[in-house]
Short mmCIF file of C-alpha atoms and ligand atoms in Angstrom, two decimals:
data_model
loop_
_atom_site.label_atom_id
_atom_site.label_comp_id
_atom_site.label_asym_id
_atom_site.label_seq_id
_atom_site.Cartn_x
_atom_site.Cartn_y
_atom_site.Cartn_z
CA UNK A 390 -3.19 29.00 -36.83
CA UNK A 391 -5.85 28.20 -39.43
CA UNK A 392 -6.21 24.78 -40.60
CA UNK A 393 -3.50 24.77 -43.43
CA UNK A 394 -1.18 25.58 -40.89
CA UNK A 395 -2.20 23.59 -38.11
CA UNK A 396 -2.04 20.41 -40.72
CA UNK A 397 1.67 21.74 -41.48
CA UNK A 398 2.40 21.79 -37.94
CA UNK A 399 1.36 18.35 -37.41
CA UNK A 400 2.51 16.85 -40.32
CA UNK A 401 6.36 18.31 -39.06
CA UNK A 402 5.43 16.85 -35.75
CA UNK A 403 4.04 13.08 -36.84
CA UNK A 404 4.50 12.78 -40.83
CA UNK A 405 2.73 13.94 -43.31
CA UNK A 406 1.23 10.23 -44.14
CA UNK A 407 0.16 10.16 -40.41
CA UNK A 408 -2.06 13.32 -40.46
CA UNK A 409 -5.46 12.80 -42.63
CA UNK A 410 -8.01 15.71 -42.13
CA UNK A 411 -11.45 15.25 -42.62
CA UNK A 412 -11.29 11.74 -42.36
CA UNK A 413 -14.60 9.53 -42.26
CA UNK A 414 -14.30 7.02 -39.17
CA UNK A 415 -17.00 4.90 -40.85
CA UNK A 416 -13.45 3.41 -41.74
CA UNK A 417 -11.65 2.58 -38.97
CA UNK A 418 -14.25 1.61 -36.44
CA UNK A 419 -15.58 -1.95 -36.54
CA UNK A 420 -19.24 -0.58 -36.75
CA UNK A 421 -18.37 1.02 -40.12
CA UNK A 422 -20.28 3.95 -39.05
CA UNK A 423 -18.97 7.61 -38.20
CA UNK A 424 -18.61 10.78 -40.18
CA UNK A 425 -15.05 12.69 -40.77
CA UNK A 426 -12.79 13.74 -37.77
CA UNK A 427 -11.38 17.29 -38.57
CA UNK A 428 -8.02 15.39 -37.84
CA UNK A 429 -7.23 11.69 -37.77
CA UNK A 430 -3.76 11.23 -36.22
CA UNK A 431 -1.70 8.25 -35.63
CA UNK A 432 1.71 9.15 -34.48
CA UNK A 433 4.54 6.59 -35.14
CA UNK A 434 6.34 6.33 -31.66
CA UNK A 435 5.12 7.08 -28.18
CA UNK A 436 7.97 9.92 -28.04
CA UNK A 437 5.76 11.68 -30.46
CA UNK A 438 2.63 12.58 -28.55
CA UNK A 439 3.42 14.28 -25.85
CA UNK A 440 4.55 17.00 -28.34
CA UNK A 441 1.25 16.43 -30.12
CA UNK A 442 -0.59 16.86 -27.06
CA UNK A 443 0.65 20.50 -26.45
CA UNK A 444 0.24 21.36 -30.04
CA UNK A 445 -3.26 20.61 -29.88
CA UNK A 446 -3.89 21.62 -26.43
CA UNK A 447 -2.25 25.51 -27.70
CA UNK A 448 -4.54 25.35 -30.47
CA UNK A 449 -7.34 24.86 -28.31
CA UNK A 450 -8.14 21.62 -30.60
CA UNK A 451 -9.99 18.70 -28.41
CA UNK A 452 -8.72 15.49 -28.74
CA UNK A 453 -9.84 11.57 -28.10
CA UNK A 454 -7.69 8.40 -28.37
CA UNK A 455 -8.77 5.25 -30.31
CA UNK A 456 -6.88 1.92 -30.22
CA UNK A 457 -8.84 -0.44 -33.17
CA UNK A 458 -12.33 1.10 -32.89
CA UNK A 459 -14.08 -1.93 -31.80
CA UNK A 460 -16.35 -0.30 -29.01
CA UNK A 461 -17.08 2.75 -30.61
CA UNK A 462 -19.70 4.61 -32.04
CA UNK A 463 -19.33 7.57 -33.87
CA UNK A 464 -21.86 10.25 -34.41
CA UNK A 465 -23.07 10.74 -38.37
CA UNK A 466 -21.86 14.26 -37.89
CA UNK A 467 -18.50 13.19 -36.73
CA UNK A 468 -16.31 14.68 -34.21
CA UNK A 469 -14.91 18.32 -34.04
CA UNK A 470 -11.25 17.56 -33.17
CA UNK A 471 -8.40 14.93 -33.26
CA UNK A 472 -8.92 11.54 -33.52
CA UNK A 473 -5.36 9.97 -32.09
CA UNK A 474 -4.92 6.49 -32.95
CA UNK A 475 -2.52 4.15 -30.79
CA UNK A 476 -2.66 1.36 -33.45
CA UNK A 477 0.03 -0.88 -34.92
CA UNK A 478 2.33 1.92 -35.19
CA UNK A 479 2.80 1.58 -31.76
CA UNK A 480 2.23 -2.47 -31.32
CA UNK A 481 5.61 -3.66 -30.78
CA UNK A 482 5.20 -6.62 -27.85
CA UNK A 483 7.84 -9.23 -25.99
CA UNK A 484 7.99 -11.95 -23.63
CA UNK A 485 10.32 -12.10 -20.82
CA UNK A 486 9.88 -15.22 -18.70
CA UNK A 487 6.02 -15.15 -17.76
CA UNK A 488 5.52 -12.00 -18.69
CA UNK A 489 4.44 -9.98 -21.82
CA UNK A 490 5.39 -6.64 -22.52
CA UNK A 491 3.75 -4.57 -24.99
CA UNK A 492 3.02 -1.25 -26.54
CA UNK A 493 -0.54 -0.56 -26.14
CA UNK A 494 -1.31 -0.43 -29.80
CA UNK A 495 -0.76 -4.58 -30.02
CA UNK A 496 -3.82 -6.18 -30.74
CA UNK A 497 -4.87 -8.78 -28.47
CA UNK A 498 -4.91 -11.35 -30.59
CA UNK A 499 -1.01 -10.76 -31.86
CA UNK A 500 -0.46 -10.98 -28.00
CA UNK A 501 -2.34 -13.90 -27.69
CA UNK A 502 -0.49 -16.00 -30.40
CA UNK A 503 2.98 -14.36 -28.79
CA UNK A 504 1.59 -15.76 -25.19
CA UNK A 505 0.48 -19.24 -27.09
CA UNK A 506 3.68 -19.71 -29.06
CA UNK A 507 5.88 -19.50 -25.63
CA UNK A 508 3.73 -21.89 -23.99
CA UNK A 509 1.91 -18.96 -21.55
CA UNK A 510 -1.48 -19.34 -20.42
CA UNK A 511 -3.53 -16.96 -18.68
CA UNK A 512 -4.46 -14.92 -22.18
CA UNK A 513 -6.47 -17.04 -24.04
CA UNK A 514 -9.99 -15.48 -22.95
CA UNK A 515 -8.95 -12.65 -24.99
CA UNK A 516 -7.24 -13.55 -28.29
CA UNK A 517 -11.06 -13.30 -30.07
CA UNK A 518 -11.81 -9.45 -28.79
CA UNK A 519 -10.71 -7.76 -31.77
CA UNK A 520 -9.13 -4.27 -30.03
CA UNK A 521 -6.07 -3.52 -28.81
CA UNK A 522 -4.02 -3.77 -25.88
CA UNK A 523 -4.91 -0.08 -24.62
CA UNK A 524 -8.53 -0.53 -25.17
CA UNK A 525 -8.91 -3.34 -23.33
CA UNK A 526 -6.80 -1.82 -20.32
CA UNK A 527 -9.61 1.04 -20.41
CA UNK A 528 -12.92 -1.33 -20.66
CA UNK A 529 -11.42 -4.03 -18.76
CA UNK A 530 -12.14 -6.41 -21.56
CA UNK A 531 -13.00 -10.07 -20.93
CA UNK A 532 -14.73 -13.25 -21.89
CA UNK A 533 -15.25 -16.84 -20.89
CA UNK A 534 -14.94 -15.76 -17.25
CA UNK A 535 -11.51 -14.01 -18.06
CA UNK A 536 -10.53 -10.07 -17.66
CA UNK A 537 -7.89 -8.18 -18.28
CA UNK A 538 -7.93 -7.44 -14.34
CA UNK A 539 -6.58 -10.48 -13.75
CA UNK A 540 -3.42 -10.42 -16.18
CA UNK A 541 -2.90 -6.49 -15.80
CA UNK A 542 0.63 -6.13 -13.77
CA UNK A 543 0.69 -2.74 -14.30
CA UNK A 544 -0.05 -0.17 -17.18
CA UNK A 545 2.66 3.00 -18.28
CA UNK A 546 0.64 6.02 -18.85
CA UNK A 547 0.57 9.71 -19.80
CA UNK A 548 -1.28 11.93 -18.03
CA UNK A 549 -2.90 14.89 -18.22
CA UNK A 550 0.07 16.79 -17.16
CA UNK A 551 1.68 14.71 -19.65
CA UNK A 552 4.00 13.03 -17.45
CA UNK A 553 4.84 9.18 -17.72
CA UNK A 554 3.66 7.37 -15.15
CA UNK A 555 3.16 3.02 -13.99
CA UNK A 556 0.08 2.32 -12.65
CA UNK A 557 0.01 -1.02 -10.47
CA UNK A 558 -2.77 -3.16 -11.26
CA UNK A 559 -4.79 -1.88 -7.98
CA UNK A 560 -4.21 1.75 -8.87
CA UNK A 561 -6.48 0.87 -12.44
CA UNK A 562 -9.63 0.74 -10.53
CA UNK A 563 -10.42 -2.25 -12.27
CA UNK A 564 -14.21 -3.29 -12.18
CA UNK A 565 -17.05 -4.95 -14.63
CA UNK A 566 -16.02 -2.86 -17.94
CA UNK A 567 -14.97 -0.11 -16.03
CA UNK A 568 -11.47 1.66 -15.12
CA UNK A 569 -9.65 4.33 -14.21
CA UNK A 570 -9.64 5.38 -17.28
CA UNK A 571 -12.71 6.29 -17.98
CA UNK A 572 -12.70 9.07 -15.17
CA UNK A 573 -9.08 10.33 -15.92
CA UNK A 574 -7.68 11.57 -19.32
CA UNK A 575 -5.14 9.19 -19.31
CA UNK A 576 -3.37 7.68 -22.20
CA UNK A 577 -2.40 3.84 -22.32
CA UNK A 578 1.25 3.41 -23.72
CA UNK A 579 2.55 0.03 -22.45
CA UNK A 580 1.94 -2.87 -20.32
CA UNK A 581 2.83 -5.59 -17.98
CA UNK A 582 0.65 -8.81 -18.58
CA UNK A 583 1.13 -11.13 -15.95
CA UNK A 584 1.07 -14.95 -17.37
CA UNK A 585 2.16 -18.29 -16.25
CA UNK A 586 3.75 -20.94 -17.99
CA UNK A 587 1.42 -23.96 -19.28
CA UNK A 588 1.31 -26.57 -22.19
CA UNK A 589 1.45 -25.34 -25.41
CA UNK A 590 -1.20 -27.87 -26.70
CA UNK A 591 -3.17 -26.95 -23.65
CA UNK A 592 -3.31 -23.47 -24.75
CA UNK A 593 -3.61 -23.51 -28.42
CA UNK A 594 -6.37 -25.96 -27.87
CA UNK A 595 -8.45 -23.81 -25.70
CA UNK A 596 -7.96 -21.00 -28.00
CA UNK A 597 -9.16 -23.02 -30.96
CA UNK A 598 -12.54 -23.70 -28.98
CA UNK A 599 -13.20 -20.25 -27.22
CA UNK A 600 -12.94 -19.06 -31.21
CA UNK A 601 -15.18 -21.29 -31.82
CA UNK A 602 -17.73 -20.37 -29.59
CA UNK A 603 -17.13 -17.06 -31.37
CA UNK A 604 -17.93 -18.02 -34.64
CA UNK A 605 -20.66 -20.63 -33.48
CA UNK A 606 -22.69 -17.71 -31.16
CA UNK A 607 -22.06 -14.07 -32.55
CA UNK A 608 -22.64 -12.22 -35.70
CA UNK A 609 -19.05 -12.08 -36.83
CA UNK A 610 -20.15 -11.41 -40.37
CA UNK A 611 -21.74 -8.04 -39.86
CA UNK A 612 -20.08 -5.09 -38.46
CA UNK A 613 -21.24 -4.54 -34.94
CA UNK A 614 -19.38 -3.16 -31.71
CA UNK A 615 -19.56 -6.13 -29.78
CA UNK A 616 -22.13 -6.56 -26.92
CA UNK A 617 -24.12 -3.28 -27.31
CA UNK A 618 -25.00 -3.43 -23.17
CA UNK A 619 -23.23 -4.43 -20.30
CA UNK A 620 -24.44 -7.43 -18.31
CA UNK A 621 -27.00 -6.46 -15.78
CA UNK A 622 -26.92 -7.42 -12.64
CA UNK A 623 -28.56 -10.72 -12.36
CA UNK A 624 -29.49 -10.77 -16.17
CA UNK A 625 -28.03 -11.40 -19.45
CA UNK A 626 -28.63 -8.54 -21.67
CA UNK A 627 -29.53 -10.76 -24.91
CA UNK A 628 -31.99 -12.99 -23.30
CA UNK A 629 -33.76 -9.90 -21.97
CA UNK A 630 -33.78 -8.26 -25.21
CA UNK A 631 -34.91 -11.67 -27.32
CA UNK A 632 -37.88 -12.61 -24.44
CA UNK A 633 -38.92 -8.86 -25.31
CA UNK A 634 -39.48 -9.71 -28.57
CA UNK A 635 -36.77 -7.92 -29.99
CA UNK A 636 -34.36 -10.56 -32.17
CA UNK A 637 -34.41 -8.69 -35.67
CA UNK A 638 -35.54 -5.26 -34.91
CA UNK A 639 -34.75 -2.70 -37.16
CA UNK A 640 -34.27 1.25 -37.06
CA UNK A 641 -33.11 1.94 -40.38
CA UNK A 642 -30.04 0.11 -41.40
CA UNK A 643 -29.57 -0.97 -37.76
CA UNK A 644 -30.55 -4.00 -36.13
CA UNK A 645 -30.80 -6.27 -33.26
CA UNK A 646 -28.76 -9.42 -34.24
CA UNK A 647 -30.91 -12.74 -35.17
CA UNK A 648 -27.90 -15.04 -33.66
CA UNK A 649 -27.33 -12.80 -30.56
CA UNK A 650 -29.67 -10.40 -29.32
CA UNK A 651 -27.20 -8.17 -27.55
CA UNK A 652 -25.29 -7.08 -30.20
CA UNK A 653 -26.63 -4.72 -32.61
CA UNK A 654 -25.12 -4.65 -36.11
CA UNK A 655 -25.17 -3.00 -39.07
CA UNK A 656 -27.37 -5.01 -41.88
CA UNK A 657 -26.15 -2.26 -44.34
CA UNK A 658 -26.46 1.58 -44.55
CA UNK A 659 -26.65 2.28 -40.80
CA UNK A 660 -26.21 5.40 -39.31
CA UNK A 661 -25.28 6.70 -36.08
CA UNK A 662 -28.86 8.03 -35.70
CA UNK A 663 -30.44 4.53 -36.32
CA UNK A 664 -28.20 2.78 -33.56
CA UNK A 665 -28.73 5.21 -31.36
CA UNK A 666 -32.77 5.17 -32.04
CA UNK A 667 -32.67 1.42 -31.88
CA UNK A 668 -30.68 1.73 -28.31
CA UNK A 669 -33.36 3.67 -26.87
CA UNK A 670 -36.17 1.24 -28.08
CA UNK A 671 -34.38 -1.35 -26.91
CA UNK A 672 -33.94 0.21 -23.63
CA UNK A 673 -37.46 1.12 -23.04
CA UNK A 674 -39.09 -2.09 -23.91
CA UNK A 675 -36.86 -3.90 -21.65
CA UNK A 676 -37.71 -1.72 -19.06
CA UNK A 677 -40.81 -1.67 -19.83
CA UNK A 678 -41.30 -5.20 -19.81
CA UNK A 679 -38.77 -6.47 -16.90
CA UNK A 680 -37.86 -2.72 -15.12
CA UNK A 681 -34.26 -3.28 -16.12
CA UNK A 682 -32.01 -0.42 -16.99
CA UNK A 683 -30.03 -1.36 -19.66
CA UNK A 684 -26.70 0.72 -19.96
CA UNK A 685 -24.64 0.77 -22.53
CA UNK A 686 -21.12 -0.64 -23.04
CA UNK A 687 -20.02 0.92 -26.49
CA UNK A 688 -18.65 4.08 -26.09
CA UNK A 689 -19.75 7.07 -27.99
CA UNK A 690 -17.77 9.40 -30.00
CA UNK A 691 -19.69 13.28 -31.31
CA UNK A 692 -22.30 15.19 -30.32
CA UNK A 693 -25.64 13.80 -30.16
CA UNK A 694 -27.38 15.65 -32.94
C1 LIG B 97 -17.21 -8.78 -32.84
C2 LIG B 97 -16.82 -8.16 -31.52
C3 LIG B 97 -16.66 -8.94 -30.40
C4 LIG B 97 -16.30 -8.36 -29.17
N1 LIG B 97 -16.15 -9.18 -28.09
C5 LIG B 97 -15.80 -8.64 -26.90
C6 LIG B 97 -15.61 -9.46 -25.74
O1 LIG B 97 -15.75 -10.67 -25.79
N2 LIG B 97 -15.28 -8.86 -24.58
C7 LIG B 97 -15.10 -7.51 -24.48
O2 LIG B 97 -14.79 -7.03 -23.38
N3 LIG B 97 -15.26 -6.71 -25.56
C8 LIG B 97 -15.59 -7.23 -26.75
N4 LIG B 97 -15.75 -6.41 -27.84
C9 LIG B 97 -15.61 -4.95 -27.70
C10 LIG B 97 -14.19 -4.40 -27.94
O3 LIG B 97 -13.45 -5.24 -28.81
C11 LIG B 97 -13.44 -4.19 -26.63
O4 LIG B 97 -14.11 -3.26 -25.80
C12 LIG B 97 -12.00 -3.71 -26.85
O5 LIG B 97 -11.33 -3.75 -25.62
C13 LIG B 97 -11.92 -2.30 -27.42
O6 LIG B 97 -10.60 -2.06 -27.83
P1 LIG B 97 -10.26 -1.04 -29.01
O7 LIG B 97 -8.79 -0.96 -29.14
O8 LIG B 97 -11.02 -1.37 -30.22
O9 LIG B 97 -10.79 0.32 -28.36
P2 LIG B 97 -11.64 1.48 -29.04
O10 LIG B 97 -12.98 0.96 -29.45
O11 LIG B 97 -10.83 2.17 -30.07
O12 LIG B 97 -11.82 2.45 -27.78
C14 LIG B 97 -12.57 2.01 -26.64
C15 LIG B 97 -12.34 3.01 -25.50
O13 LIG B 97 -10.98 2.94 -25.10
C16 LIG B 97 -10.34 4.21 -25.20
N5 LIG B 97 -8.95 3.93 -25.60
C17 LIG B 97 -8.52 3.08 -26.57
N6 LIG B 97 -7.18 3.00 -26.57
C18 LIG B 97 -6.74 3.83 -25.59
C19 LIG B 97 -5.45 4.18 -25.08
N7 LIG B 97 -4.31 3.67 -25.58
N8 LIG B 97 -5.40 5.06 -24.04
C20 LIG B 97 -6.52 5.61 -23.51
N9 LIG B 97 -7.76 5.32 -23.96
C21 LIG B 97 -7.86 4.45 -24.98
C22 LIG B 97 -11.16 5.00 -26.19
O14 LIG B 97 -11.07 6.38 -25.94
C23 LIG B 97 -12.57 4.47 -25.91
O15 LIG B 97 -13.13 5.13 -24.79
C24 LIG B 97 -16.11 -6.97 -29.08
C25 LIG B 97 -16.24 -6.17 -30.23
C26 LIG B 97 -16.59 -6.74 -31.45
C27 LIG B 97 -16.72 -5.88 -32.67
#
């Protein structure tokens, strides 16, 4: 099939309004940063991507899921394949008793109010991480000592033989910003979030302050990726990385945050290039100074140039 074709194909499969080729990701990741994915692809209903899955397998087109694009970074050069979105198309979520159900395309903080406004705590750690449902089930998101460990009940997937299966919350592999996922190709659909009920005031007044330690310690008004490293062991990444010397250091457009060191934002004009570079300086300064290997928690999307 050449691309004409292949784009008809799809379009049959998805809609034509759901199938954008050569789309720049610079828009739909928080980073604002990426070049154009030969196919950006957000199917409406679960139902449709198994089918979507063999198209593109047939055509020997690679593919990579995205929920909101909050943890990724995408090369300049962009990415040679299908970019499948699970996004609000798929988001539908509801509560029965003390649980939540949801599609994994809900954002966290839709299933936060849901939890708040039914008087179920257990979820407010997460109503400020800006992704969705299935990329938080894949990084084990968390914050103020919460993770999605310990509300996961259990996750519905499909796998790479593109059968439906339930994960149980031990079968995730659930560990520091780490899961299952990230060593099988499976896709997130829905999932079981384990709650308990509390006082609504309770709740709604916790969220109010964990959103404001948000807004009081990160750079919420410049488009970043969240933490840029993982915690090491023993350490805190950002207080490594300002002792160093490093608050405000620039490659290019990118640079290490002046109101928290361990993110790295975009002050304007980044590229993929300049993150990266400023990664590796940070890495090898901090090592340098401290022998700490800093590893990285955003995920990256492209070939390396
Ligand atoms: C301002 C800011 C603050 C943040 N604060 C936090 C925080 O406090 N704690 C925290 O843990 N993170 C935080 N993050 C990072 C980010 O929001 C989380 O990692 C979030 O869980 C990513 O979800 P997403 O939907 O955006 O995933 P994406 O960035 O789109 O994808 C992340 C990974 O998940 C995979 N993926 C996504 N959806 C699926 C699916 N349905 N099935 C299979 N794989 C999938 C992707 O392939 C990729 O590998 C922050 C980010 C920002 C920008």
């Amino acid at each position: 099939m050449n691309k004409e074709q292949l784009i008809s194909a799809l379009s049959r499969l998805i809609g034509e309004e759901h199938v954008l080729p050569d789309e720049p990701m610079s828009g739909h990741t928080s980073f604002r940063i990426g070049g154009p994915a030969d196919f950006f692809l957000e199917p409406k209903q679960k139902a449709q991507l198994a089918g979507l899955l063999r198209l593109l397998e047939e055509e020997r087109i690679p593919y990579f899921i995205m929920g909101n694009g909050s943890n990724l970074l995408v090369a300049d050069e962009g990415y040679r394949g299908a970019v499948i979105r699970i996004g609000k198309n798929m988001g539908h979520a509801e509560v029965r008793g003390d649980q939540i159900t949801a599609e994994c395309g809900a954002l966290l903080s839709g299933i936060s109010a849901l939890a708040s406004a039914n008087s179920l705590t257990g979820f407010e750690f997460a109503g400020g991480i800006p992704g969705t449902l299935g990329g938080a089930c894949v990084m084990n998101a968390g914050a103020y000592g919460g993770e999605m460990k310990q509300v996961l009940r259990e996750v519905t997937v499909l796998d790479e033989k593109r059968e439906i299966r339930v994960l149980k919350n031990e079968e995730l592999e659930l560990a520091y910003r780490s899961s299952i996922f990230m060593r099988t190709p499976l896709i997130a659909l829905e999932a079981k979030i384990q709650l308990a009920h509390g006082d609504r005031e309770a709740i709604e007044g916790l969220c109010a302050d964990l959103r404001e330690r948000r807004q009081s310690k990160q750079p919420l008004d410049l488009p970043s990726a969240g933490s840029t490293f993982k915690r090491p062991e023993g350490y805190f990444a950002g207080k490594l990385i300002m002792d160093a010397g490093l608050r405000g250091y620039r490659v290019g457009g990118a640079m290490v945050s002046e109101k928290h060191c361990g993110f790295i934002v975009n002050a304007g004009g980044a590229t993929a290039r300049d993150v990266r570079e400023l990664i590796s300086a940070v890495q090898a300064r901090v090592f340098e100074l401290y022998g700490v290997a800093l590893e990285t928690e955003i995920r990256m999307l492209g070939a390396e140039p």
